[in-house]
Short mmCIF file of C-alpha atoms in Angstrom, two decimals:
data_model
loop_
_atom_site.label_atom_id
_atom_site.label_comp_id
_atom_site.label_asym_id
_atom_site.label_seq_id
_atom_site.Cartn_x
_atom_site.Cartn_y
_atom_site.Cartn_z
CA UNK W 954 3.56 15.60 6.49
CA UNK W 955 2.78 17.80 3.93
CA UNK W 956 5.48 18.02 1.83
CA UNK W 957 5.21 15.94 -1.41
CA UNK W 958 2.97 16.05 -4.18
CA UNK W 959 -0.33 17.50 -3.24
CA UNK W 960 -2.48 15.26 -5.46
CA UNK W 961 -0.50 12.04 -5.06
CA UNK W 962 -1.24 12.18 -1.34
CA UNK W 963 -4.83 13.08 -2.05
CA UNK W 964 -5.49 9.78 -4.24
CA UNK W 965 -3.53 8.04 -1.03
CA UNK W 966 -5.85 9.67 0.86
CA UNK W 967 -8.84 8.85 -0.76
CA UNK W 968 -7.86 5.08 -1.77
CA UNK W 969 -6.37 4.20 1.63
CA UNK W 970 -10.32 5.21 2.08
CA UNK W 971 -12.18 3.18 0.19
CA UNK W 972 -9.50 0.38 1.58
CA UNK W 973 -10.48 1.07 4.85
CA UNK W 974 -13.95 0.63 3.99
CA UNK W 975 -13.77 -2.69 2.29
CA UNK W 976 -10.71 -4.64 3.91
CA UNK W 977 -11.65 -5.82 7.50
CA UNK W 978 -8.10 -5.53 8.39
CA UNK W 979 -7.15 -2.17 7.69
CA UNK W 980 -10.35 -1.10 9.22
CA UNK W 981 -9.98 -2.46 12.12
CA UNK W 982 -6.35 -0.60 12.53
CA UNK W 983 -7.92 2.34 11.06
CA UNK W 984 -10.45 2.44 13.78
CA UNK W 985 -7.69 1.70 16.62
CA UNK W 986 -5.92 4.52 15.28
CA UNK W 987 -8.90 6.92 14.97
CA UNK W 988 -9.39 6.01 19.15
CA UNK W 989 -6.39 6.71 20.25
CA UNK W 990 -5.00 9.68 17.64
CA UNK W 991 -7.97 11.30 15.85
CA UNK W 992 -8.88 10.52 12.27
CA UNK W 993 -6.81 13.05 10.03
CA UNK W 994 -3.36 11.38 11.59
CA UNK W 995 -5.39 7.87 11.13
CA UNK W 996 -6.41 8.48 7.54
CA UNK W 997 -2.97 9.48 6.96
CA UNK W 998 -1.61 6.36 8.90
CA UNK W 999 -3.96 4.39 6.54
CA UNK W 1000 -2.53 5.70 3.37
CA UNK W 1001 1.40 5.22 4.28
CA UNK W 1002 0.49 2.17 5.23
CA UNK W 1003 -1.23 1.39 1.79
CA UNK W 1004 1.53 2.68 0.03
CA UNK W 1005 4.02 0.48 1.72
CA UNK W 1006 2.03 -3.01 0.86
CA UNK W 1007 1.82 -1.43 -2.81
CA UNK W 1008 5.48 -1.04 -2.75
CA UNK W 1009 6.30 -4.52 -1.43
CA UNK W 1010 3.63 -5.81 -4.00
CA UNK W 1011 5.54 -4.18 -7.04
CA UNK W 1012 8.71 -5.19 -5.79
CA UNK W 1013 7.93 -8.94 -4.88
CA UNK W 1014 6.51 -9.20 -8.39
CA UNK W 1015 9.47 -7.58 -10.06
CA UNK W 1016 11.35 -10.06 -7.62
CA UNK W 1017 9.83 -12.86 -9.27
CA UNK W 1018 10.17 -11.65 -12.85
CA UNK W 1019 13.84 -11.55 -12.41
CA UNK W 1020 13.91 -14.80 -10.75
CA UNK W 1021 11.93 -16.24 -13.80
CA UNK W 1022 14.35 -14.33 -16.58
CA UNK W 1023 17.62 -15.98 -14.45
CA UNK W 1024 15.88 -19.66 -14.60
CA UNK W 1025 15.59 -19.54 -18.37
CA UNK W 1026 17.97 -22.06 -20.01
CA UNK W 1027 19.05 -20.08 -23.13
CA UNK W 1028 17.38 -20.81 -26.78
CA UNK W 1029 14.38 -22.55 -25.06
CA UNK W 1030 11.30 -20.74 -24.44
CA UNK W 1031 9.64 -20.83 -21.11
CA UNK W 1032 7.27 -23.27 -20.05
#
């Protein structure tokens, strides 16, 4: 859609790109997509899709640094 932040979907946009280019999986959807709906919806497919594995990234890291902090026995450091 267009609403949003202009620029933040245009560096979406343009990394979901280069992704495209250099991940065999995501090109291989991208190219399904660009088949059956046309490349502007496909490049725009590619970058929510992007966006979603860089949100589940961030969050199963922050996932683990909690998990970490709760394990700590307290006055010993970690190992």
């Amino acid at each position: 859609s267009k609403e949003g932040n202009p620029f933040l979907r245009w560096v979406l946009v343009e990394s979901a790109t280069v992704a495209c280019r250099h991940d065999p999986e995501m090109k291989r959807m991208y190219w399904r997509l660009v088949e059956r709906r046309g490349k502007p919806i496909a490049k725009t497919a590619m970058a929510r899709k992007l966006l979603t594995r860089l949100y589940w990234m961030l969050r199963q890291r922050s996932q683990a640094r909690n998990s970490v902090q709760r394990s700590r026995v307290a006055g010993k450091p970690e190992a």
